[in-house]
XYZ file of C-alpha atoms in Angstrom:
353
model
C 47.769 27.044 -10.648
C 45.106 29.566 -9.603
C 46.103 33.054 -10.757
C 44.098 34.599 -7.914
C 45.908 32.790 -5.099
C 49.218 31.543 -6.495
C 52.552 32.081 -4.766
C 56.014 32.510 -6.230
C 56.879 29.036 -4.923
C 54.286 27.486 -7.259
C 55.949 28.853 -10.370
C 58.064 26.370 -12.292
C 59.411 28.782 -14.919
C 60.254 32.518 -15.074
C 57.709 32.767 -17.913
C 54.767 30.418 -17.422
C 51.512 30.098 -19.404
C 48.460 29.780 -17.157
C 44.737 30.196 -17.861
C 45.324 32.108 -21.087
C 47.879 34.518 -19.606
C 51.677 34.543 -19.380
C 52.993 34.937 -15.833
C 56.368 36.711 -15.818
C 58.235 36.468 -12.509
C 61.937 37.185 -13.091
C 62.907 40.635 -11.781
C 64.951 41.598 -14.835
C 62.176 40.504 -17.210
C 59.486 42.383 -15.300
C 61.614 45.522 -15.081
C 62.358 45.360 -18.813
C 58.652 44.959 -19.610
C 57.668 47.942 -17.472
C 60.464 50.022 -19.005
C 59.239 49.493 -22.574
C 55.641 50.741 -23.052
C 55.920 50.509 -26.842
C 56.596 46.767 -26.948
C 54.582 46.000 -23.825
C 51.410 48.049 -23.972
C 49.632 49.298 -20.819
C 46.255 49.212 -22.589
C 44.898 46.304 -20.513
C 46.008 47.608 -17.111
C 42.440 48.497 -16.090
C 40.513 45.986 -18.215
C 38.154 43.753 -16.249
C 39.810 40.412 -15.518
C 36.452 38.648 -15.754
C 34.676 39.670 -19.001
C 31.808 42.025 -18.238
C 28.476 40.303 -18.803
C 26.042 41.919 -21.289
C 23.583 42.947 -18.577
C 26.335 44.603 -16.537
C 27.736 46.233 -19.660
C 24.317 47.735 -20.434
C 24.218 49.182 -16.926
C 27.648 50.765 -17.429
C 26.544 52.230 -20.761
C 23.484 53.766 -19.071
C 25.807 55.342 -16.516
C 28.043 56.587 -19.373
C 30.953 54.820 -17.700
C 34.322 54.846 -19.463
C 37.987 54.434 -18.617
C 39.781 56.351 -21.394
C 43.580 56.120 -21.462
C 44.825 58.621 -18.876
C 47.407 57.246 -16.433
C 47.882 53.528 -15.715
C 46.340 52.417 -19.034
C 47.808 55.194 -21.174
C 50.626 54.563 -23.627
C 49.958 57.666 -25.714
C 51.637 61.073 -25.766
C 48.960 62.524 -23.478
C 50.266 60.489 -20.534
C 53.192 62.753 -19.653
C 51.114 65.919 -19.265
C 48.416 64.236 -17.207
C 51.040 62.608 -15.013
C 52.778 65.941 -14.363
C 49.465 67.488 -13.337
C 48.665 64.710 -10.849
C 52.267 64.547 -9.614
C 51.994 68.187 -8.493
C 49.712 66.962 -5.698
C 52.271 64.368 -4.539
C 55.479 66.393 -4.307
C 57.906 65.369 -1.541
C 57.115 68.582 0.339
C 53.345 68.022 0.247
C 53.731 64.402 1.292
C 56.088 65.250 4.167
C 53.684 67.938 5.361
C 51.003 65.265 5.784
C 52.895 63.442 8.546
C 51.313 65.298 11.528
C 47.852 64.695 10.082
C 48.569 60.984 9.642
C 49.835 60.705 13.224
C 46.771 62.543 14.527
C 44.425 60.193 12.656
C 46.231 57.169 14.099
C 45.923 58.493 17.657
C 42.188 59.035 17.143
C 41.813 55.388 16.083
C 43.720 53.561 18.808
C 41.874 51.038 20.935
C 40.007 49.044 18.286
C 39.815 45.258 18.278
C 40.233 44.996 14.490
C 43.038 47.189 13.170
C 41.683 47.031 9.631
C 38.243 48.262 10.544
C 39.337 50.814 13.161
C 42.501 52.108 11.536
C 43.610 50.904 8.101
C 40.169 51.071 6.488
C 39.570 54.816 6.246
C 42.813 56.548 7.234
C 44.416 56.404 3.753
C 41.239 57.710 2.124
C 41.074 60.693 4.483
C 44.740 61.517 3.891
C 44.329 61.230 0.112
C 41.301 63.540 0.066
C 43.295 66.094 2.080
C 46.221 65.904 -0.339
C 43.989 66.277 -3.418
C 42.032 69.127 -1.907
C 38.724 67.272 -2.053
C 36.425 68.328 0.779
C 33.020 67.019 1.869
C 33.653 63.470 0.644
C 31.561 60.791 2.306
C 34.356 58.357 3.157
C 32.171 55.265 3.824
C 30.515 55.739 0.420
C 33.880 56.236 -1.274
C 35.157 53.043 0.364
C 32.106 51.087 -0.800
C 32.579 52.350 -4.337
C 36.311 51.676 -4.387
C 36.265 48.201 -2.838
C 33.419 47.236 -5.135
C 35.326 48.548 -8.140
C 38.424 46.530 -7.213
C 36.353 43.387 -7.067
C 34.470 44.217 -10.274
C 37.612 44.813 -12.344
C 40.165 42.496 -10.709
C 38.061 39.704 -9.228
C 37.147 36.222 -10.404
C 33.428 36.890 -10.027
C 30.107 35.569 -11.253
C 27.591 37.412 -13.397
C 25.379 37.686 -10.326
C 28.173 39.374 -8.379
C 28.848 41.743 -11.273
C 25.220 42.818 -11.179
C 25.466 43.421 -7.424
C 28.478 45.700 -7.921
C 27.740 47.459 -11.203
C 25.518 50.215 -9.788
C 28.266 51.292 -7.373
C 30.748 51.375 -10.264
C 28.399 53.593 -12.272
C 27.476 55.806 -9.313
C 31.140 56.426 -8.553
C 31.795 57.512 -12.121
C 28.760 59.810 -12.157
C 29.875 61.398 -8.883
C 33.250 62.188 -10.439
C 31.593 63.779 -13.485
C 29.390 65.949 -11.260
C 32.306 67.143 -9.128
C 34.275 67.996 -12.259
C 31.471 70.142 -13.690
C 30.992 71.810 -10.296
C 34.759 72.421 -10.037
C 34.410 70.945 -6.563
C 37.906 70.537 -5.160
C 41.495 71.452 -6.071
C 42.070 68.372 -8.217
C 39.003 68.940 -10.382
C 39.787 72.642 -10.750
C 43.316 71.778 -11.878
C 42.024 69.288 -14.427
C 39.434 71.708 -15.794
C 41.932 74.572 -15.949
C 44.324 72.325 -17.888
C 41.607 71.635 -20.462
C 41.166 67.969 -19.543
C 37.667 66.843 -20.569
C 35.037 65.668 -18.101
C 35.274 62.095 -19.424
C 39.083 61.978 -19.206
C 39.014 63.585 -15.765
C 36.502 61.044 -14.500
C 38.551 58.173 -15.928
C 41.734 59.515 -14.379
C 40.154 60.193 -10.991
C 38.315 56.878 -10.938
C 41.562 54.952 -10.762
C 43.467 57.582 -8.764
C 40.883 57.681 -5.970
C 40.868 53.881 -5.796
C 44.577 53.114 -6.101
C 45.582 56.122 -4.010
C 44.000 54.713 -0.877
C 42.874 51.079 -1.306
C 46.423 49.815 -1.866
C 47.585 51.715 1.233
C 44.790 50.167 3.285
C 46.049 46.810 2.068
C 49.681 47.680 2.872
C 48.741 48.780 6.397
C 46.701 45.621 6.966
C 49.514 43.357 5.798
C 52.236 45.243 7.669
C 50.338 45.431 10.961
C 49.525 41.725 10.924
C 53.061 40.720 10.064
C 54.643 43.066 12.636
C 52.415 41.714 15.409
C 53.629 38.187 14.638
C 57.115 39.164 15.810
C 57.206 40.490 19.397
C 60.824 41.597 19.126
C 60.083 43.568 15.982
C 56.948 45.125 17.470
C 58.888 46.408 20.482
C 61.597 47.874 18.236
C 59.289 49.748 15.823
C 59.372 53.051 17.784
C 63.147 53.285 17.237
C 64.326 55.585 14.410
C 64.360 53.950 10.987
C 63.020 50.564 12.072
C 59.484 51.106 10.777
C 60.750 52.412 7.441
C 63.036 49.418 6.969
C 60.265 47.004 7.889
C 57.825 48.628 5.455
C 60.345 48.166 2.658
C 60.674 44.480 3.511
C 56.892 44.055 3.475
C 56.750 45.747 0.080
C 59.444 43.404 -1.183
C 57.988 40.117 0.044
C 54.251 40.744 0.601
C 53.370 43.741 -1.518
C 49.584 44.202 -1.682
C 49.874 44.904 -5.412
C 51.074 41.425 -6.307
C 50.762 41.634 -10.094
C 50.248 44.088 -12.941
C 49.348 43.531 -16.579
C 50.670 44.339 -20.035
C 49.966 43.349 -23.657
C 52.665 42.399 -26.139
C 52.646 44.602 -29.240
C 54.745 42.054 -31.123
C 56.277 38.634 -30.601
C 58.931 38.771 -27.872
C 61.350 36.463 -26.080
C 61.517 36.568 -22.279
C 63.923 34.289 -20.408
C 64.253 32.211 -23.553
C 60.480 31.739 -23.914
C 58.819 32.951 -27.108
C 55.646 34.921 -26.329
C 53.288 35.808 -29.221
C 51.986 39.226 -30.186
C 48.762 40.189 -28.423
C 49.584 38.079 -25.363
C 48.430 39.224 -21.946
C 51.265 39.315 -19.425
C 50.766 39.043 -15.673
C 53.847 40.583 -14.064
C 54.862 39.490 -10.565
C 55.970 42.574 -8.623
C 57.265 41.086 -5.366
C 60.903 40.190 -4.890
C 62.452 36.820 -4.213
C 63.141 35.912 -0.584
C 66.906 36.389 -0.997
C 66.742 39.344 -3.388
C 66.556 42.883 -1.918
C 65.008 44.229 -5.134
C 61.300 44.609 -5.790
C 58.915 46.400 -8.123
C 56.018 46.954 -5.715
C 55.399 50.432 -7.141
C 56.128 49.514 -10.744
C 58.890 51.018 -12.845
C 59.425 53.534 -15.622
C 56.906 56.064 -16.876
C 54.041 54.418 -14.949
C 55.843 54.274 -11.579
C 53.304 54.822 -8.786
C 52.862 58.519 -8.033
C 51.783 57.727 -4.476
C 54.804 55.611 -3.532
C 56.228 58.196 -1.144
C 52.875 58.756 0.524
C 52.253 55.022 0.984
C 55.696 54.510 2.517
C 55.200 57.456 4.871
C 51.722 56.391 5.972
C 52.803 52.827 6.674
C 55.868 53.871 8.701
C 53.976 56.479 10.731
C 51.087 54.101 11.452
C 53.359 51.267 12.581
C 55.569 53.499 14.725
C 52.638 55.303 16.361
C 50.606 52.198 17.158
C 53.633 50.315 18.507
C 54.609 53.314 20.652
C 51.190 53.754 22.226
C 50.094 50.109 22.366
C 53.240 48.061 23.054
C 51.251 45.174 24.551
C 49.032 44.693 21.486
C 48.786 41.065 20.319
C 47.161 39.218 17.467
C 43.928 37.540 18.454
C 42.189 34.711 16.615
C 43.127 32.476 13.729
C 43.881 33.062 10.069
C 41.764 35.940 8.712
C 39.855 36.041 5.457
C 42.008 37.460 2.683
C 41.324 39.706 -0.261
C 42.345 37.607 -3.269
C 42.136 39.487 -6.546
C 44.382 39.131 -9.572
C 46.446 42.170 -8.614
C 45.610 42.794 -4.955
C 46.006 40.687 -1.810
C 45.751 41.550 1.871
C 44.114 40.368 5.096
C 40.596 41.696 5.526
C 40.963 41.885 9.300
C 43.676 42.116 11.941
C 42.005 41.080 15.208
C 43.933 42.120 18.331
C 43.772 41.935 22.106
C 45.526 43.824 24.896
């Protein structure tokens, strides 16, 4: 079984050993793991899936790159304070206030022949920068840095590919350090005022600025493609509540964040299987076909801070596009897919009118 492309149907056990990692797929097991950060450590959440080659590691050292424990990879007492600070940018009121801006961005992007490139690619990044109060961000550069970072840390890649990506990883980190010292933007001012160091701020923002928009790009891409496969659904999306319900179903069955990782602090038993201390767990976040539950945004103290924003963006995008382009149809065959350990989505959604 290939961990980068496997499906739930390929699993033969709720806890299955594969390529040096333990795949945990039962909802109750996964929820219990995410609820217990002392037994199941988040330390490896951002660790590169493919070991970083010495030459790439030297390049990261030169760039003074680091990912100290801040949010997703933080099991220490500092997590709660940092999370509260970031959460203040994602309050329900702030997220709801973004809806007109999201709708306006969609209307500006109608008419493209690839809904990923024309719509899903940059819209989430623009919305996130607005919400975080970060102005004058070159969005194409941010997208290059963030997509490259996803591949670098979550991809099954060669040394040669690591060397092609490592400069972007380092440049992104250096850009974050510079903006922190310049107090350039609301987020960086808030971090500095709270006494968060430059290194911790850069580590926190590195993941936040990737996860806060790349996963939404992936959700939009998946949802748009799937909605266009069902003409009856597409015609019903403008009706109240339909888009929201559909987004939830996509999150349940085809969440773009397919897996997340943890480390066992001690020997544990999951679904009757004994798992040793120090084992790396790969947690399956999607739900079963006949189970309405899912963990697409995680659970517990590390629950995704951007869950409400992602849900809103996806519903508004689907409803707006379906309203203004009811005759839109999928065009072409099966697209190329992003296949990383934790992230999957179509790279294009070709359409015709």
